[in-house]
Short mmCIF file of C-alpha atoms in Angstrom, two decimals:
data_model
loop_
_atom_site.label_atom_id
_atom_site.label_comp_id
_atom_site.label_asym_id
_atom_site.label_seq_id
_atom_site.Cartn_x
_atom_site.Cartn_y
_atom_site.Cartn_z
CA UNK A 1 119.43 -61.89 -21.34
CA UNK A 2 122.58 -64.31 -21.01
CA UNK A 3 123.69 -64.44 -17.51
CA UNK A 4 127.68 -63.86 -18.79
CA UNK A 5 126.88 -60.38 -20.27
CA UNK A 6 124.74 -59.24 -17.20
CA UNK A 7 125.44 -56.86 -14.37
CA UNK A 8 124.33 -59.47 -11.44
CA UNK A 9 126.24 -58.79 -8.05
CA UNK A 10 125.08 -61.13 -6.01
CA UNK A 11 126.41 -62.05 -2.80
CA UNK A 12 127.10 -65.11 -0.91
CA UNK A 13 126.96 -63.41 2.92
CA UNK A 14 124.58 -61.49 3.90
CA UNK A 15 125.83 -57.66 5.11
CA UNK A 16 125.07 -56.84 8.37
CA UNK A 17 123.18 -53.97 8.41
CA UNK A 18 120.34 -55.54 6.97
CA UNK A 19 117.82 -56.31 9.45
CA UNK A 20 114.56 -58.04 7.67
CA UNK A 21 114.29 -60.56 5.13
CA UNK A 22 113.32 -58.37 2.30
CA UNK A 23 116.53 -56.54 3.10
CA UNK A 24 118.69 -58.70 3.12
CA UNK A 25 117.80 -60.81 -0.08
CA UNK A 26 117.27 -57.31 -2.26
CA UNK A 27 120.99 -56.72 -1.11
CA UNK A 28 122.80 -60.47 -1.69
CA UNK A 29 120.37 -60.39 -5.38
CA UNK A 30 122.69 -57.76 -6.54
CA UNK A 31 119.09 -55.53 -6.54
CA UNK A 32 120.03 -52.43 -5.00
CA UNK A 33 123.44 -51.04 -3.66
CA UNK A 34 123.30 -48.58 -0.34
CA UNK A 35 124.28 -44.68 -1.25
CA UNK A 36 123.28 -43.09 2.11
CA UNK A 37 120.97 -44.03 5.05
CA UNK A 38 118.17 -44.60 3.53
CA UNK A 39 118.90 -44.25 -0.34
CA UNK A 40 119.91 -46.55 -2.65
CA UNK A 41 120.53 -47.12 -6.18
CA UNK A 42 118.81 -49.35 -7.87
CA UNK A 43 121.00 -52.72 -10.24
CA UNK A 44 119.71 -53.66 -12.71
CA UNK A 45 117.67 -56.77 -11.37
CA UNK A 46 116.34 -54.32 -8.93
CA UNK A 47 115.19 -52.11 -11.10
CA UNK A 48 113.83 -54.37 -13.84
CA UNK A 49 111.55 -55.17 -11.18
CA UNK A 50 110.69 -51.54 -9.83
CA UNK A 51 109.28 -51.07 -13.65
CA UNK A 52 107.31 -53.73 -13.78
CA UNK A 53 105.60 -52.46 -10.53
CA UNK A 54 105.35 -48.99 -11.97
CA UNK A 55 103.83 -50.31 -15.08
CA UNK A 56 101.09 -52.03 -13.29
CA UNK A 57 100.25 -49.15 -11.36
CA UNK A 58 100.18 -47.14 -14.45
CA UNK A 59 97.61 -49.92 -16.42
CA UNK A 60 95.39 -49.72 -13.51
CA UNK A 61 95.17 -45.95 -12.57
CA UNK A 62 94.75 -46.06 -16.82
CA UNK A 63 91.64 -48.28 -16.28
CA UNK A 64 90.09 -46.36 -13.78
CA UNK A 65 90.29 -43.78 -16.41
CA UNK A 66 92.71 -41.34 -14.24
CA UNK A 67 95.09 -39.31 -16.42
CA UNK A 68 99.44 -39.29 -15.83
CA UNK A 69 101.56 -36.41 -15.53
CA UNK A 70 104.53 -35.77 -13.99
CA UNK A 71 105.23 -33.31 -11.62
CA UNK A 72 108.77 -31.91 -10.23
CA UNK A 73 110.55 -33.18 -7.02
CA UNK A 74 111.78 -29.64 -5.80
CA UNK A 75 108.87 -27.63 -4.89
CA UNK A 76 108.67 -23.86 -4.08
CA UNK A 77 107.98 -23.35 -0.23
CA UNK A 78 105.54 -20.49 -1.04
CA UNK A 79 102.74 -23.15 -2.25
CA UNK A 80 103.11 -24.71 1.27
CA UNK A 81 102.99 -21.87 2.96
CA UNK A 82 99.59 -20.97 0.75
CA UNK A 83 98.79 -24.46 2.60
CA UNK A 84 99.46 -23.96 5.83
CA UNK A 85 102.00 -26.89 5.65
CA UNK A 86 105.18 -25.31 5.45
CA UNK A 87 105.74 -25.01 9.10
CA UNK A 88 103.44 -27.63 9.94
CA UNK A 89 105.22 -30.67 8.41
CA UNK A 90 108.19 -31.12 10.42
CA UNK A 91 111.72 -32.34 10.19
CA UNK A 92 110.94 -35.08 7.78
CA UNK A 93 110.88 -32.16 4.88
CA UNK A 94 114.15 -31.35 3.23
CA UNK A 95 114.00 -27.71 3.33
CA UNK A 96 116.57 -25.89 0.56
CA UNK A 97 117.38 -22.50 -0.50
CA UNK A 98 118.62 -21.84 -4.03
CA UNK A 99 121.39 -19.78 -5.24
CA UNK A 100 118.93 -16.74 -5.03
CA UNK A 101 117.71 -16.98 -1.71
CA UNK A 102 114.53 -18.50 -2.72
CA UNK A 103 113.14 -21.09 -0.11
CA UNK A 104 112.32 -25.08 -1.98
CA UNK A 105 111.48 -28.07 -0.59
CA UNK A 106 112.38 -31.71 -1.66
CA UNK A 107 108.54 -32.38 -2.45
CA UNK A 108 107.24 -35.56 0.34
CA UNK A 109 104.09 -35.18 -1.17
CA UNK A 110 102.09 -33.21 -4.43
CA UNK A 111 98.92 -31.87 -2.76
CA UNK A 112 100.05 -28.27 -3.18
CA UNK A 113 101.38 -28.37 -6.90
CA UNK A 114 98.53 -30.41 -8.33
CA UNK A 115 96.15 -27.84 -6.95
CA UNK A 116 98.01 -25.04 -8.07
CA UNK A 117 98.00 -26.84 -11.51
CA UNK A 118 94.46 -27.09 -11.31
CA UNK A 119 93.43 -23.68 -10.41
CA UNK A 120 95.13 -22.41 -13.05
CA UNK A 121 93.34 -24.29 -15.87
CA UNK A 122 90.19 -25.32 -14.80
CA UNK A 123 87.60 -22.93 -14.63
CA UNK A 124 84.05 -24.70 -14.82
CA UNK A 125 82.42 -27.44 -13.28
CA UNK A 126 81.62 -29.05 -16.65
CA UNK A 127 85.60 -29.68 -16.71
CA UNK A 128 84.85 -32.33 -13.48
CA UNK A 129 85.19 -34.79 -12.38
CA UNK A 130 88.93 -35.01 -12.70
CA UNK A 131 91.69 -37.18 -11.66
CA UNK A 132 95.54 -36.69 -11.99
CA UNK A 133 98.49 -38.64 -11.18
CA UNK A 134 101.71 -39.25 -11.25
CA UNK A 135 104.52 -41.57 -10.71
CA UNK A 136 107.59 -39.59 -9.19
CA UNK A 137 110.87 -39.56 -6.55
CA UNK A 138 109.65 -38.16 -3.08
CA UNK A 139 112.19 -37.03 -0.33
CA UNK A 140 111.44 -37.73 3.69
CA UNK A 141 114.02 -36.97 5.95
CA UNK A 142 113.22 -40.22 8.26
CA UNK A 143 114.90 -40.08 11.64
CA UNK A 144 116.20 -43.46 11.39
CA UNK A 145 115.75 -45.08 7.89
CA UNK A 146 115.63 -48.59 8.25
CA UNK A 147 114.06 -51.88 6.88
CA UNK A 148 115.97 -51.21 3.24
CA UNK A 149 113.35 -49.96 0.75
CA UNK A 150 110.77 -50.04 3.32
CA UNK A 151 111.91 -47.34 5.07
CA UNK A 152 114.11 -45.33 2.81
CA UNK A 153 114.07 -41.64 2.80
CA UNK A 154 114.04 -41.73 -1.09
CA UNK A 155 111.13 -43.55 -2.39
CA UNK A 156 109.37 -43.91 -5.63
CA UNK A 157 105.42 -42.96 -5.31
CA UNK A 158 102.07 -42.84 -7.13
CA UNK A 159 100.13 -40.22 -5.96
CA UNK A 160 97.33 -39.41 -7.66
CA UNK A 161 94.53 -36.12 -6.81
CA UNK A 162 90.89 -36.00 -7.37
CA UNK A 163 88.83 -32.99 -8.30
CA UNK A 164 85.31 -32.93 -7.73
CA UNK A 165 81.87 -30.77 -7.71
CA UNK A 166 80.18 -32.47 -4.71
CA UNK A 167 81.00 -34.86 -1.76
CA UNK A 168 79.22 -37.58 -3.31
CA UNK A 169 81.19 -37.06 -6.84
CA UNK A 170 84.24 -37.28 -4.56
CA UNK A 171 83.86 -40.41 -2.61
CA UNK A 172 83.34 -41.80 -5.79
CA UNK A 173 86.56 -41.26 -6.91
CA UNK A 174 87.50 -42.58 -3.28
CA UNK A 175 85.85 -46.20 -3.92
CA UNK A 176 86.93 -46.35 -7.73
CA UNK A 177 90.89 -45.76 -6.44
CA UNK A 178 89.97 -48.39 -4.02
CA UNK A 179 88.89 -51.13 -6.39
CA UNK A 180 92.28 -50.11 -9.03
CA UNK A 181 94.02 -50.53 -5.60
CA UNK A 182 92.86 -53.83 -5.10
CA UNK A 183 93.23 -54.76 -8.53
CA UNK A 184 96.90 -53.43 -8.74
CA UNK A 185 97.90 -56.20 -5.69
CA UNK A 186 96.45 -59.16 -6.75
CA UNK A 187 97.80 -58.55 -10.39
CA UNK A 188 101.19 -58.71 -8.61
CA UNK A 189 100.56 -61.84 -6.60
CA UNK A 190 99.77 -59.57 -2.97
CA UNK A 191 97.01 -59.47 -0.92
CA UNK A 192 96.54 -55.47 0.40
CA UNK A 193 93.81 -55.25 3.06
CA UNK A 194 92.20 -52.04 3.02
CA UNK A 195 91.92 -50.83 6.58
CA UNK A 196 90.72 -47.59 8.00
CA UNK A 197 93.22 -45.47 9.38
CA UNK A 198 94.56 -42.25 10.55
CA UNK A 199 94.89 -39.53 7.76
CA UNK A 200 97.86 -37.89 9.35
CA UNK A 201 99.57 -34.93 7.87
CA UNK A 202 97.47 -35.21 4.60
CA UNK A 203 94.32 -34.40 6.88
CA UNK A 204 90.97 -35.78 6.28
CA UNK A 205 88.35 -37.91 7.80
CA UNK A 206 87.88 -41.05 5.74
CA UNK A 207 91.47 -42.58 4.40
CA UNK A 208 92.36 -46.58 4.05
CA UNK A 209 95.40 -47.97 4.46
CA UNK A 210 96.64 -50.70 2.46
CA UNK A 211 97.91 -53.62 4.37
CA UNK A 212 100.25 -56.95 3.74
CA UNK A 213 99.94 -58.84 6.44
CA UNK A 214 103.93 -59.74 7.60
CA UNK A 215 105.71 -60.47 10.70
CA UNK A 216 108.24 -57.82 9.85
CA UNK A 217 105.52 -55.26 9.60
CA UNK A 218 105.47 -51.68 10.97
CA UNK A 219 101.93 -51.61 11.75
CA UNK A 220 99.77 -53.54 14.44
CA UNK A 221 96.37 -54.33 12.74
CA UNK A 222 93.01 -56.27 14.55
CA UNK A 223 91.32 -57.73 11.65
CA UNK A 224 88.32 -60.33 11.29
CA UNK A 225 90.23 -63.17 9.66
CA UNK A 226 87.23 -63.44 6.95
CA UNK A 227 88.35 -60.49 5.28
CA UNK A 228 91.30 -62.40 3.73
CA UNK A 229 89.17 -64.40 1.58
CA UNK A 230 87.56 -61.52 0.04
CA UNK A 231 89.22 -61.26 -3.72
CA UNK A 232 88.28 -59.39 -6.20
CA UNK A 233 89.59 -61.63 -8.99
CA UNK A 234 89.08 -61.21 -12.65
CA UNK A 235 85.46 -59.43 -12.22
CA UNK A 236 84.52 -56.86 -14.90
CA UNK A 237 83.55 -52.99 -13.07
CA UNK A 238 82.08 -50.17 -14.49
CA UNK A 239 84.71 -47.16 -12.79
CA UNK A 240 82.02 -44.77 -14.21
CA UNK A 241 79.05 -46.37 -12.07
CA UNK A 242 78.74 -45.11 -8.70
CA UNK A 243 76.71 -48.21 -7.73
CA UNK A 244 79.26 -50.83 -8.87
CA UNK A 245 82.54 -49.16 -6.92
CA UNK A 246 80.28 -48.52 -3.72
CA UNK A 247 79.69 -52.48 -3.64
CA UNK A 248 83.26 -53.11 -4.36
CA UNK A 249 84.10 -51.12 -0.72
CA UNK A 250 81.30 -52.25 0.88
CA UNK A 251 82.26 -55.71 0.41
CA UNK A 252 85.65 -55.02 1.24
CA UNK A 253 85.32 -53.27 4.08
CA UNK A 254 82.47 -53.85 5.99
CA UNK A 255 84.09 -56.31 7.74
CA UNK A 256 86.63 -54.88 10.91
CA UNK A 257 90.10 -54.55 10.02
CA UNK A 258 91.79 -51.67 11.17
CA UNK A 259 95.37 -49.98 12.04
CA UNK A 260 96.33 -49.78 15.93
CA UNK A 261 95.67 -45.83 15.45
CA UNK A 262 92.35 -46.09 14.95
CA UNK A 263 91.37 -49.55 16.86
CA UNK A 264 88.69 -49.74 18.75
CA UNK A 265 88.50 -52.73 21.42
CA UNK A 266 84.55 -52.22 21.42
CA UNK A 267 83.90 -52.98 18.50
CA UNK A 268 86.62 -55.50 17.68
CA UNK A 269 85.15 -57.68 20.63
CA UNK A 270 81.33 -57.78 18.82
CA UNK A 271 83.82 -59.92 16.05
CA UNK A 272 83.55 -63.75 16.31
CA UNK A 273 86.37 -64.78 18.60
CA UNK A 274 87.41 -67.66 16.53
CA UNK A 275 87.49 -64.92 13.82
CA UNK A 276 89.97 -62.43 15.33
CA UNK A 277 93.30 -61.52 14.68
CA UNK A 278 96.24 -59.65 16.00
CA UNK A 279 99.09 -59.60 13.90
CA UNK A 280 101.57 -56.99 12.44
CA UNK A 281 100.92 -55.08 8.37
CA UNK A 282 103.16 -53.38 5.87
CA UNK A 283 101.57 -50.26 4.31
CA UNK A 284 101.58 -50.38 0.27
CA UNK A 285 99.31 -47.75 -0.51
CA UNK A 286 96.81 -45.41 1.30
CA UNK A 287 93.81 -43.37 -0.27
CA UNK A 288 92.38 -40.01 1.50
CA UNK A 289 89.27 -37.80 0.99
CA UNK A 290 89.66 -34.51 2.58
CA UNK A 291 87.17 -32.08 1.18
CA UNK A 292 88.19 -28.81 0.45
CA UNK A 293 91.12 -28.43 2.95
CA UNK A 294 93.27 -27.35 0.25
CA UNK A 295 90.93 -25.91 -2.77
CA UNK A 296 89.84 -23.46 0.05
CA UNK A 297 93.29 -22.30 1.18
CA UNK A 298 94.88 -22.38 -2.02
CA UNK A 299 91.85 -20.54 -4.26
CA UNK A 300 90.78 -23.65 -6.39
CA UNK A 301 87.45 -23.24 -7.10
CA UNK A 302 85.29 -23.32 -10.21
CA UNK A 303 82.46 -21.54 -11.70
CA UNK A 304 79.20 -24.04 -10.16
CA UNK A 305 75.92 -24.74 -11.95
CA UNK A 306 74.70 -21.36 -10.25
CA UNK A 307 77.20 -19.34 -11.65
CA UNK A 308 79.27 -19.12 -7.89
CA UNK A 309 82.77 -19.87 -7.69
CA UNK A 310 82.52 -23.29 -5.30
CA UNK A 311 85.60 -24.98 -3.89
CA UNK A 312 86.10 -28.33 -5.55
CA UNK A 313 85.93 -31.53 -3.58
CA UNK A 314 89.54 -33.49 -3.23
CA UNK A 315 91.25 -36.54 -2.01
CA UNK A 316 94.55 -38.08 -2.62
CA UNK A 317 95.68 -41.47 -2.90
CA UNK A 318 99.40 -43.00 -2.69
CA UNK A 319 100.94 -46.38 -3.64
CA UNK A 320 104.16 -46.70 -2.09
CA UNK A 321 106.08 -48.24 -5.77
CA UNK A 322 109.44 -48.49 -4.54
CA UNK A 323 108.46 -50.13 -0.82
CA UNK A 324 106.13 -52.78 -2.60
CA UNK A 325 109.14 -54.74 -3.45
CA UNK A 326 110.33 -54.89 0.19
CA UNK A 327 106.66 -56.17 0.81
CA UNK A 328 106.26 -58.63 -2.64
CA UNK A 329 109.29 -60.18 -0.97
CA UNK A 330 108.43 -60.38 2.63
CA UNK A 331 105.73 -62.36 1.66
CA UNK A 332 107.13 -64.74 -0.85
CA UNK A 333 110.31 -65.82 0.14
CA UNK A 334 111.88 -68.80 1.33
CA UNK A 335 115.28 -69.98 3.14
CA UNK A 336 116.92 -70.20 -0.14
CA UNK A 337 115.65 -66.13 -1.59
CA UNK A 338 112.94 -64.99 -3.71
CA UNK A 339 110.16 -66.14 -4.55
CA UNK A 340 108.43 -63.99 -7.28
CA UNK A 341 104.58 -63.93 -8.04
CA UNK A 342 104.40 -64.04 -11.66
CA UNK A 343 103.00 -61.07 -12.29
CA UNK A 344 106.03 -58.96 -11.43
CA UNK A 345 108.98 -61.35 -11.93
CA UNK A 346 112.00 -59.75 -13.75
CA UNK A 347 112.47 -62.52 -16.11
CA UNK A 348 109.99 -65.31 -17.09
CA UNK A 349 112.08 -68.35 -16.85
CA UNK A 350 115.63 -69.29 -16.02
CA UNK A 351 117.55 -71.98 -18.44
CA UNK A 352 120.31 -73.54 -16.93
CA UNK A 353 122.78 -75.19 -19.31
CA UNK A 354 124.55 -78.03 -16.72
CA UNK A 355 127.33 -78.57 -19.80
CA UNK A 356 128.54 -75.34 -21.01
CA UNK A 357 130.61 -76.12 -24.09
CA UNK A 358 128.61 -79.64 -24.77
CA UNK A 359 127.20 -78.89 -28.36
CA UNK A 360 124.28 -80.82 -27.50
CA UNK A 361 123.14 -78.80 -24.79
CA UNK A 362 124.51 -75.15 -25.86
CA UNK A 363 122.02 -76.12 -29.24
CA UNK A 364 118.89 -77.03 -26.60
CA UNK A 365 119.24 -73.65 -24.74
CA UNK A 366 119.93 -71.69 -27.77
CA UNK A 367 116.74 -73.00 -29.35
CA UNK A 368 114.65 -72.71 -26.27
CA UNK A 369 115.61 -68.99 -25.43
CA UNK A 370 115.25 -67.86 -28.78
CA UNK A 371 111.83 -69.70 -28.65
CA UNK A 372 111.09 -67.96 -25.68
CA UNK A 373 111.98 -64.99 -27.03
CA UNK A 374 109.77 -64.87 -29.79
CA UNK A 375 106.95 -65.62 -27.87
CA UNK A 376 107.25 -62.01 -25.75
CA UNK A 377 108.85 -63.85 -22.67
CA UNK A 378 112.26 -62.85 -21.43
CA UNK A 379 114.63 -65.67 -20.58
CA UNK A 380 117.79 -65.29 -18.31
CA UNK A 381 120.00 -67.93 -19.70
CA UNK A 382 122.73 -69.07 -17.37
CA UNK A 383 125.45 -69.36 -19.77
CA UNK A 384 128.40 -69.12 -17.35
CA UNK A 385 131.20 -71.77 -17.12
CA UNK A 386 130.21 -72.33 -13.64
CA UNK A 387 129.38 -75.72 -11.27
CA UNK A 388 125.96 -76.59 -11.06
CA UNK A 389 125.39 -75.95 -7.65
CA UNK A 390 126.56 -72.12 -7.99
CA UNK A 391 123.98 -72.00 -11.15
CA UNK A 392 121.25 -73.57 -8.78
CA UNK A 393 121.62 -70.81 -5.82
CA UNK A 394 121.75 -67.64 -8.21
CA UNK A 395 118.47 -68.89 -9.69
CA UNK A 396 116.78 -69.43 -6.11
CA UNK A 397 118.33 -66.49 -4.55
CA UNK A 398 116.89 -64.20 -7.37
CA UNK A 399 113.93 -65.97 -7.25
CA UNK A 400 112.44 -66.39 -10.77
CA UNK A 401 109.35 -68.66 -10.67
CA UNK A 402 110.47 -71.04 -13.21
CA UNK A 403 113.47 -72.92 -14.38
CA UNK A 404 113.92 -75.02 -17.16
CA UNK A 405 117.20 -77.12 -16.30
CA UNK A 406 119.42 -78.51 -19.95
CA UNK A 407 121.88 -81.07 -19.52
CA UNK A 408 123.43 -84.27 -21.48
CA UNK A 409 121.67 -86.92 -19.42
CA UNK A 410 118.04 -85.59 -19.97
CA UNK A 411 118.59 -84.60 -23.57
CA UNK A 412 119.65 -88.15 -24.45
CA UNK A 413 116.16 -88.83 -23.64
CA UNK A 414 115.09 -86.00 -25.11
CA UNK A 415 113.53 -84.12 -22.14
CA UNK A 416 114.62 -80.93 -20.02
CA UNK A 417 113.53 -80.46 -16.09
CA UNK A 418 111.11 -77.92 -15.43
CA UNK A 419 110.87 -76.83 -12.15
CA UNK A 420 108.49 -74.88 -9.84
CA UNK A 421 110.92 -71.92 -7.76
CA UNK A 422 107.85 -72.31 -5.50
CA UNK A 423 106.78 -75.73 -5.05
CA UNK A 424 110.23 -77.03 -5.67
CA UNK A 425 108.50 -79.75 -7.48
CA UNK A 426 110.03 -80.77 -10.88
CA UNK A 427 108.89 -82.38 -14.17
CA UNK A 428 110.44 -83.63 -17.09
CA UNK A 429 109.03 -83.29 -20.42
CA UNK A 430 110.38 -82.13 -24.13
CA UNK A 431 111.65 -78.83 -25.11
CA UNK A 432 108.24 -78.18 -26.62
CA UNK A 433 105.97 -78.87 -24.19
CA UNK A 434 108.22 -76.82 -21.53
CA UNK A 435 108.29 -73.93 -24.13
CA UNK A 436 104.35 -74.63 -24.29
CA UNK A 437 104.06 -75.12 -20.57
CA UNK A 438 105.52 -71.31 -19.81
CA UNK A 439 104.21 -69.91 -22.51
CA UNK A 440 100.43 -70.58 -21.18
CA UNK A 441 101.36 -69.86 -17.68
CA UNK A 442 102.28 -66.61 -18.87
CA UNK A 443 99.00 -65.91 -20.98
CA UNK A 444 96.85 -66.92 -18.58
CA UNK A 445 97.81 -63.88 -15.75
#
């Protein structure tokens, strides 16, 4: 993409209803423009971004072998009421009536249309195990929406629903959406502690909470500080074995780390002391197992090995798509913007031409962006008659992690400046090797 035929608002003051970092530097990137309290539409940077998050979601819930649908956002109110929900869920549901009097709701959560999809189809056990999931809009009617995308009332949401024969069948699907969890963060540069929590409305007894650990975070969380150099890394697991997943959340979360809802002093005080922390978290995802609290009231049940109709085992787990972006940048930022991890950046590499109009260096740029592009690798060329300094500040405010700076002086010598949005370090070298350089970065995620 050139920089002269893109839709990049950025701004150079930052609005004053923005409150936290990841706020404010969404809003002065020219990501995401205010609507309403709490909803927002997403620019184009914005939302280059919000796909590549989706996409990773979608590869990992893939590799754990759970299957995508899509389900709507207005739901009737009769499948809540089948629930027991309806009444029970509070203000934060958008309750609607159509143009026939028929009572909706703008759906907060899927637990009562994905079992009403299931009971409809499946009919025997040998149809389990099954997991479903989807990527959609939710609605919550937050009292006071704040924190930008953190705490929007419109939010973009994996959810995904389990369907098993037995409790142990079940909590297997519980540790295998735990280890895609995992893997989902770290492939976008985050590190999401699992911590046991409170299942609120959902219901349930076992949940975890996914937490970043940020200053601007919602959530006060005691943790042993050991946990944080737990990673799973590139290691190879078997989603089908039982054995293999169990290990994964075992190792992950045998160590105390918990949300201030379900604390407990006692045991946090058997934790080295050198070893424990207080600090605050951002929820990014959360993953439930609640039995058959809704297969029993809603009349899912299939035929069992016996021949009886037996409730099926559930549990559902949430990444919070649209919020992780609040929390990628809360934790990589600097005074200058963004910082993005690699993983999720909306361009590869910035090229900033420091003589627009000089043949010389119009030819360099040209050559490396069309190199660039066919490797696979997007480039955002800054191809604007512009000062260098204003080039400079876009490119750290919108935080790509590389830049590959193209001007008179260095091409004379026949080098370009390569530079780390990170480090800050830079490093001169040819067109080729920078091209090279990228390129392997790139490869090697």
């Amino acid at each position: 993409m050139r920089l002269s035929r893109y839709f990049l608002p950025v701004l150079k003051e930052t609005p004053s209803e923005a409150q936290i970092v990841s706020h404010r530097l969404m809003l002065r990137a020219g990501m995401i423009r205010q609507q309403a309290a709490g909803i927002y539409s997403w620019l184009p940077l914005g939302y280059k971004v919000l796909k590549k998050v989706e996409q990773i979601v979608h590869e990992e819930q893939q590799r754990a072998g759970h299957i995508p649908l899509l389900m709507p956002t207005l739901q009737p109110a009769d499948l809540w009421r089948e629930s027991g929900r309806y009444d029970d869920y509070g203000e934060e549901m958008l309750r609607i009536t159509d143009r026939h009097g028929r009572d909706m709701l703008y759906g907060p959560t899927n637990e009562e249309v994905i079992t009403d999809i299931f009971r409809s189809y499946v009919r025997s056990y040998k149809d389990l195990p099954l997991t479903l999931y989807h990527i959609q809009w939710k609605f919550r009617d937050e009292v006071r929406p704040r924190f930008g995308v953190m705490r929007g009332r419109e939010f973009l949401m994996k959810d995904g629903y389990n369907f098993d024969l037995t409790v142990e069948d079940a909590m297997h699907a519980y540790n295998r959406h735990l280890v895609s969890y995992i893997r989902t963060y770290e492939r976008m540069g985050l590190q999401a502690i699992p911590m046991r929590a409170d299942s609120g409305p959902i219901g349930g007894d076992d949940t975890h909470e996914f937490l970043v650990l940020a200053d601007t975070g919602e959530s006060e969380v005691f943790y042993d500080v050991a946990v944080t150099d737990i990673k799973l890394g590139k290691r190879e697991i078997d989603y089908d074995s039982h054995e293999a997943c169990h290990a994964v959340m075992e190792e992950f979360t045998s160590l105390y780390a918990r949300t201030d809802e379900t604390h407990d002093a006692a045991l946090f005080e058997q934790v080295p002391e050198e070893r424990r922390r207080v600090a605050r978290g951002i929820e990014v995802g959360q993953i439930f197992f609640f039995g058959t609290k809704y297969s029993e009231a809603m009349g899912a049940t299939v035929q069992g090995p016996d021949g009886k109709p037996t409730p099926v085992q559930m549990g559902s787990h949430g990444i919070g798509v649209s919020r992780l972006l609040g929390a990628l940048i809360e934790a990589n930022h600097d005074d200058k913007g963004i910082i993005w991890p690699e993983g999720v950046t909306p361009f590869h590499v910035g090229i900033v031409n420091l003589k627009q109009g000089d043949a010389e260096a119009d030819g360099a740029c040209e050559a490396l962006y069309k190199s660039f592009e066919a490797l696979g690798l997007e480039p955002l060329y800054d191809d604007r008659d512009e000062r260098a300094g204003g080039k400079f500040a876009t490119m750290d405010i919108i935080g790509l992690p590389w830049r590959i700076t193209v001007g008179p002086r260095g091409l004379k010598n026949g080098v370009v400046e390569v530079t780390s949005r990170r480090t800050g370090e830079s490093e001169e070298m040819t067109p080729e090797l920078a091209i090279a350089k990228i390129a392997k970065i790139y490869a090697d995620l």
